[in-house]
C-alpha positions as MATLAB code, in Angstrom:
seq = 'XXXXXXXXXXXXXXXXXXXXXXXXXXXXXXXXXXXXXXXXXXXXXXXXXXXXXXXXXXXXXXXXXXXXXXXXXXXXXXXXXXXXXXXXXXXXXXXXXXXXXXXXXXXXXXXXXXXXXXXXXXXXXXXXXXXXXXXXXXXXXXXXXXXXXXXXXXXXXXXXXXXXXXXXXXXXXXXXXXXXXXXXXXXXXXXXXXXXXXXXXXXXXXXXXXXXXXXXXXXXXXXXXXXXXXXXXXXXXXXXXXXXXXXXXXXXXXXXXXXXXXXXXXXXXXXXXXXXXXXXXXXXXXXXXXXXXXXXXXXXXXXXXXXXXXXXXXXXXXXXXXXXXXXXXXXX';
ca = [
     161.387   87.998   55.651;
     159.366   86.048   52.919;
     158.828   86.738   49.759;
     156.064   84.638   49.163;
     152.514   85.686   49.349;
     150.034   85.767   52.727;
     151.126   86.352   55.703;
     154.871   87.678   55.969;
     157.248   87.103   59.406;
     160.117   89.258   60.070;
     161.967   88.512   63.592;
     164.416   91.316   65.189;
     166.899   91.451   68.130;
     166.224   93.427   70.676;
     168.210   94.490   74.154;
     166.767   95.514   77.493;
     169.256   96.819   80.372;
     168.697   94.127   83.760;
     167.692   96.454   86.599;
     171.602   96.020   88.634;
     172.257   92.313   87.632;
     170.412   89.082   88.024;
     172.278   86.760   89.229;
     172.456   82.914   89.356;
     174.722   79.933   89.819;
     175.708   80.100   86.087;
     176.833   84.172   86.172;
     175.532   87.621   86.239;
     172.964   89.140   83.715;
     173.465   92.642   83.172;
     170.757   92.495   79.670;
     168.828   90.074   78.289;
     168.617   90.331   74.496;
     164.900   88.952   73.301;
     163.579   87.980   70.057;
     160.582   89.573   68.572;
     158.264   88.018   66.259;
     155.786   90.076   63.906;
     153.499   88.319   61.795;
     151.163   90.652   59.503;
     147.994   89.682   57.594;
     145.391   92.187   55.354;
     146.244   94.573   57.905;
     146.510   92.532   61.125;
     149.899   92.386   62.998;
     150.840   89.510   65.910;
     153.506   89.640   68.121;
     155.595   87.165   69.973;
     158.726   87.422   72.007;
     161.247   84.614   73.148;
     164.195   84.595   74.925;
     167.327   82.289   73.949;
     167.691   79.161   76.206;
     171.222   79.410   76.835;
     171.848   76.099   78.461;
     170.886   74.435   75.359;
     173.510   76.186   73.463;
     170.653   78.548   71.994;
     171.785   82.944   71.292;
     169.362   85.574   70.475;
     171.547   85.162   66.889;
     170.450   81.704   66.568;
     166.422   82.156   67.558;
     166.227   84.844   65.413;
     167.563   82.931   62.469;
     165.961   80.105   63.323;
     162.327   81.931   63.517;
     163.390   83.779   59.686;
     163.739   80.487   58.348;
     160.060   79.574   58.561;
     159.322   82.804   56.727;
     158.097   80.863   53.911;
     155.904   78.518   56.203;
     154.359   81.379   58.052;
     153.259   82.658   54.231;
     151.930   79.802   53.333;
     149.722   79.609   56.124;
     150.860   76.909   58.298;
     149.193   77.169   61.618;
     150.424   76.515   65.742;
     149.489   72.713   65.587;
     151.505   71.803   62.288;
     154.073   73.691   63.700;
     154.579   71.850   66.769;
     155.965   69.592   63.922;
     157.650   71.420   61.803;
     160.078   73.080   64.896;
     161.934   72.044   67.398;
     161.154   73.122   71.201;
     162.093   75.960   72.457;
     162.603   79.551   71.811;
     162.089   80.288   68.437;
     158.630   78.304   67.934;
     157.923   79.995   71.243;
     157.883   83.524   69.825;
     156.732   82.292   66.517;
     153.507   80.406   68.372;
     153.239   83.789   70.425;
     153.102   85.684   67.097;
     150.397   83.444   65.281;
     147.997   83.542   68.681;
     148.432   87.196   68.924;
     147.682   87.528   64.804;
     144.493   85.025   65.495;
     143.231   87.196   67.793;
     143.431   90.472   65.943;
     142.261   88.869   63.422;
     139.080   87.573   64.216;
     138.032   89.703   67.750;
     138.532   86.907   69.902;
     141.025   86.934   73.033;
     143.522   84.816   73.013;
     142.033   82.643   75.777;
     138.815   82.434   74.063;
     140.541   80.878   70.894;
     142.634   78.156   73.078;
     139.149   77.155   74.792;
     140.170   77.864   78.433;
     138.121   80.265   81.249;
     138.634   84.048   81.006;
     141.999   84.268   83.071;
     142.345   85.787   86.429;
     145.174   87.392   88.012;
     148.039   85.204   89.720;
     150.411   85.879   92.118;
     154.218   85.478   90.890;
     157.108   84.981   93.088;
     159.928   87.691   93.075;
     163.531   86.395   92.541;
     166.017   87.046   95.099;
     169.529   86.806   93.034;
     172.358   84.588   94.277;
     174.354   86.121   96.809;
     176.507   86.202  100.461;
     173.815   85.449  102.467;
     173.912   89.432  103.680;
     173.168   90.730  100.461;
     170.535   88.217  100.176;
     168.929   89.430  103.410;
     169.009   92.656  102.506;
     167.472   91.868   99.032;
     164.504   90.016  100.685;
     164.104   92.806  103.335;
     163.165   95.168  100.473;
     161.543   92.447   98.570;
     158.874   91.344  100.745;
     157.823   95.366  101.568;
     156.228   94.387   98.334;
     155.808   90.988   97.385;
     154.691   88.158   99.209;
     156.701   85.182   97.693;
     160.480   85.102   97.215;
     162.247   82.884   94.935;
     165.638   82.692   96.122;
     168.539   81.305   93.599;
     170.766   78.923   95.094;
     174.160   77.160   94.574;
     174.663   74.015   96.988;
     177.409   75.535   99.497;
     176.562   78.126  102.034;
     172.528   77.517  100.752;
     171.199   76.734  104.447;
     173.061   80.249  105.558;
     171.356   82.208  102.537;
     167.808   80.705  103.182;
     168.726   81.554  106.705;
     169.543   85.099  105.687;
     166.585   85.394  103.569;
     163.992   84.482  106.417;
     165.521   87.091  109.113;
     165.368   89.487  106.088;
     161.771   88.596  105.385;
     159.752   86.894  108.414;
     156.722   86.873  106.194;
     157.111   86.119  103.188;
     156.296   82.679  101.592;
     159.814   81.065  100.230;
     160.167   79.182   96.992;
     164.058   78.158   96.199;
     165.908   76.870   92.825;
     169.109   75.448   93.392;
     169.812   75.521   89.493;
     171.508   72.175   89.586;
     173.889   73.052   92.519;
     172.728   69.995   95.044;
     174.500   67.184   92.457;
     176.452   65.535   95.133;
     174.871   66.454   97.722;
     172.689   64.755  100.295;
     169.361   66.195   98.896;
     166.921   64.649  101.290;
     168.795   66.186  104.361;
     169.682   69.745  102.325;
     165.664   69.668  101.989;
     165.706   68.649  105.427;
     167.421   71.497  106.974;
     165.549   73.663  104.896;
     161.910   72.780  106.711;
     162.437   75.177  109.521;
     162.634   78.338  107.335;
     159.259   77.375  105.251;
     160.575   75.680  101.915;
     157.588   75.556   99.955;
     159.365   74.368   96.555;
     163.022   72.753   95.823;
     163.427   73.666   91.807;
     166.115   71.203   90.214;
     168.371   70.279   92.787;
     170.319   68.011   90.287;
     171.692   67.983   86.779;
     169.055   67.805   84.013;
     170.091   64.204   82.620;
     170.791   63.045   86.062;
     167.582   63.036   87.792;
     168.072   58.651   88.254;
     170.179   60.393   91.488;
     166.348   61.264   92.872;
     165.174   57.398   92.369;
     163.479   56.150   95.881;
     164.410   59.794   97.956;
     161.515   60.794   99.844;
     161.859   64.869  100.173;
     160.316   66.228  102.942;
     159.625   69.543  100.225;
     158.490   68.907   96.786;
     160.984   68.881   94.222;
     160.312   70.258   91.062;
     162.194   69.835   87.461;
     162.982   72.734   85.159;
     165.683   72.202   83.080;
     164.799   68.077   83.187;
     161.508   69.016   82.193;
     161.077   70.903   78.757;
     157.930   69.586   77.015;
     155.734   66.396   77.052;
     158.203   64.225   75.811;
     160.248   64.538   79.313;
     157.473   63.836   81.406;
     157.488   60.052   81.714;
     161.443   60.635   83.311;
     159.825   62.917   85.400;
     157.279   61.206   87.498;
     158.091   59.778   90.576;
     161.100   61.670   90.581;
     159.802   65.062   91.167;
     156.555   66.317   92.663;
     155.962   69.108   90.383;
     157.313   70.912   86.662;
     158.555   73.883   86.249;
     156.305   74.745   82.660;
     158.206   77.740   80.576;
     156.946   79.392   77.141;
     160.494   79.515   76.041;
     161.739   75.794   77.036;
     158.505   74.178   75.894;
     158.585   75.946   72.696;
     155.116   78.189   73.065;
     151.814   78.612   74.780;
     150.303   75.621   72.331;
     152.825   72.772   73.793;
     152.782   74.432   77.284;
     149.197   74.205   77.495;
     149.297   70.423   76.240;
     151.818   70.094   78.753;
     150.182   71.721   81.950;
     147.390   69.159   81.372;
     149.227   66.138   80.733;
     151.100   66.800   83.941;
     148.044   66.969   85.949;
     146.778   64.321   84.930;
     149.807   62.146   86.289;
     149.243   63.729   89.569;
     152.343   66.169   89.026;
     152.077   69.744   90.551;
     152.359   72.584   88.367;
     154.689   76.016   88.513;
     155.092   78.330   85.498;
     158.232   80.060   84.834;
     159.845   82.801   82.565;
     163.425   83.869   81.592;
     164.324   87.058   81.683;
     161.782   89.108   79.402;
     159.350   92.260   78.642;
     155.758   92.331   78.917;
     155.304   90.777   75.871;
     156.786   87.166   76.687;
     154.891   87.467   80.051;
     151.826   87.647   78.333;
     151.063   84.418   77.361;
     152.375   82.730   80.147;
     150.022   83.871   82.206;
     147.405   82.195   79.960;
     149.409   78.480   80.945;
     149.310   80.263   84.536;
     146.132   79.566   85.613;
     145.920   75.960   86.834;
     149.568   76.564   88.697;
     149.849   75.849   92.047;
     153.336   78.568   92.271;
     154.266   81.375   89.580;
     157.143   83.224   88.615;
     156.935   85.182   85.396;
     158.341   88.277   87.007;
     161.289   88.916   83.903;
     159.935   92.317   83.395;
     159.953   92.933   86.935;
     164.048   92.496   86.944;
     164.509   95.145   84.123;
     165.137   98.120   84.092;
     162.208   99.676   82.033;
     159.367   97.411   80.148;
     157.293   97.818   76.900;
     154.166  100.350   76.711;
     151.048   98.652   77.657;
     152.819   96.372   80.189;
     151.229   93.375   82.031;
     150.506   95.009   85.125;
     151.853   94.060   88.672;
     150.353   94.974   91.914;
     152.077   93.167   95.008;
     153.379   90.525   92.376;
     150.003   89.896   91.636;
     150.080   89.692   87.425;
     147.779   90.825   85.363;
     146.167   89.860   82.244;
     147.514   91.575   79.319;
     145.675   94.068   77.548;
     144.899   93.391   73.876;
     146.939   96.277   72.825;
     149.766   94.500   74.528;
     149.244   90.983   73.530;
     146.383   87.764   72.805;
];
């Protein structure tokens, strides 16, 4: 914390247990540790939480630190613009920027959306992820799944994908499929893997290749829209982007907070690129926000609190996978 005067930050690990494990290309997730910002002012408290981007070498340790360090900036009043300067991308100026939007809006009475000069949001429906799996398992997930929610997300690896998306469709006849291959198809023929996937009602291929290697899309014409995540973290990626993908994959943590993502989500539209909005594993409280940057998506999936096993009081509340906005108590 800062010892200066105004407004003082203090940032704090904390641990949530994974409802069984979520599971992905990369490994198994049994907790997710998050980072929690508070910033206080003349009796006014904001919150922000961020989860660690692991791929980019980032640890709950590291975000945490990171966020302390601009203790003394926070106190001397620097605001969510200036910091877009100051920081890096990614998750600590995500649960920083959090903090200082939930603060303004104490603050001065104002929601959240009211302060970033966007429409009164409205509920949107978020995919539920269908962990990595023999395709049985998977079936058996997505039978369950889709008593309940209407679009799966179903985490993929490159071999054996066609017999889990298989799987997933006998398990759930109904239900509207999303997949993320999580950079497994590198190698692979990805126009006919997309190809074999029409018959089961692809909607959405997420990042079939390697972030850093999307030149291996250059002239393939997917018969599903591909969509970048990990290629696609913030503005600056978006000229690699186009006409390599149909769509980005917009997330609070990677783009470094609601102020970027929002810059983002319009920038991207207006190069005719589709728009889905993602989470990492999380609480409530980094759902919140995101479902601000939610609003102008054509496919969501900020169900992180959904995969754990208990969630903050006040949660952002679900209803068929249909998200909520938060409450003010909560969040914004």
């Amino acid at each position: 914390m800062s010892t200066a005067e105004g407004r003082r930050l203090v940032a704090r690990i904390e641990t949530w247990p994974v409802a069984g494990s979520f599971v992905i290309a990369r490994g198994a997730k049994t907790r997710v540790d998050v980072v929690v910002v508070e910033i206080s002012e003349a009796g006014h408290r904001g919150r922000g939480e961020a989860t660690a981007i692991y791929y980019h070498g980032e640890s709950a340790e590291s975000v945490r630190a990171q966020a302390e360090a601009m203790a003394d900036a926070i106190a001397e009043g620097i605001g969510r613009d200036d910091l877009l300067r100051a920081m890096p991308r990614g998750a600590a100026r995500n649960a920083i920027d959090a903090a200082l939007w939930d603060l303004d809006a104490k603050r001065t009475g104002r929601p959240a959306w009211s302060l970033a000069g966007v429409a009164e949001p409205m509920p949107v429906q978020s995919a539920f992820t269908i962990s990595l799996g023999e395709p049985d398992r998977m079936e058996a997930d997505a039978r369950a799944a889709a008593l309940v929610y209407p679009l799966l997300k179903l985490k993929l690896a490159g071999e054996g994908d066609i017999d889990r998306v298989a799987a997933v469709r006998r398990g759930a006849p109904e239900a509207r499929l999303i997949v993320d291959a999580n950079e497994g198809w590198t190698g692979r023929d990805v126009v006919a893997e997309a190809a074999a996937l029409l018959p089961y009602g692809v909607e959405l291929i997420e990042q079939p290749v390697r972030a850093g290697e999307d030149r291996l899309l250059d002239g393939l014409r997917s018969p599903i829209p591909l969509c970048a995540d990990e290629s696609c973290q913030d503005r600056a990626d978006l000229a690699r982007c186009a006409g390599r993908y149909q769509a980005i994959n917009i997330k609070l943590d990677k783009a470094g907070g609601l102020t970027e993502a929002l810059a983002l989500a319009a920038e991207a539209r207006s190069m005719g690129l589709e728009l889905m909005v993602g989470c990492m594993l999380s609480t409530s409280l980094g759902i919140a926000p995101a479902i601000l940057a939610a609003q102008q998506a054509r496919w969501v999936d900020i169900d992180g609190p959904l995969l754990l096993a208990a969630d903050r009081d006040d949660p952002v509340r679900f209803d068929r996978g249909v998200a909520y906005p938060a409450r003010p108590s909560l969040w914004g």
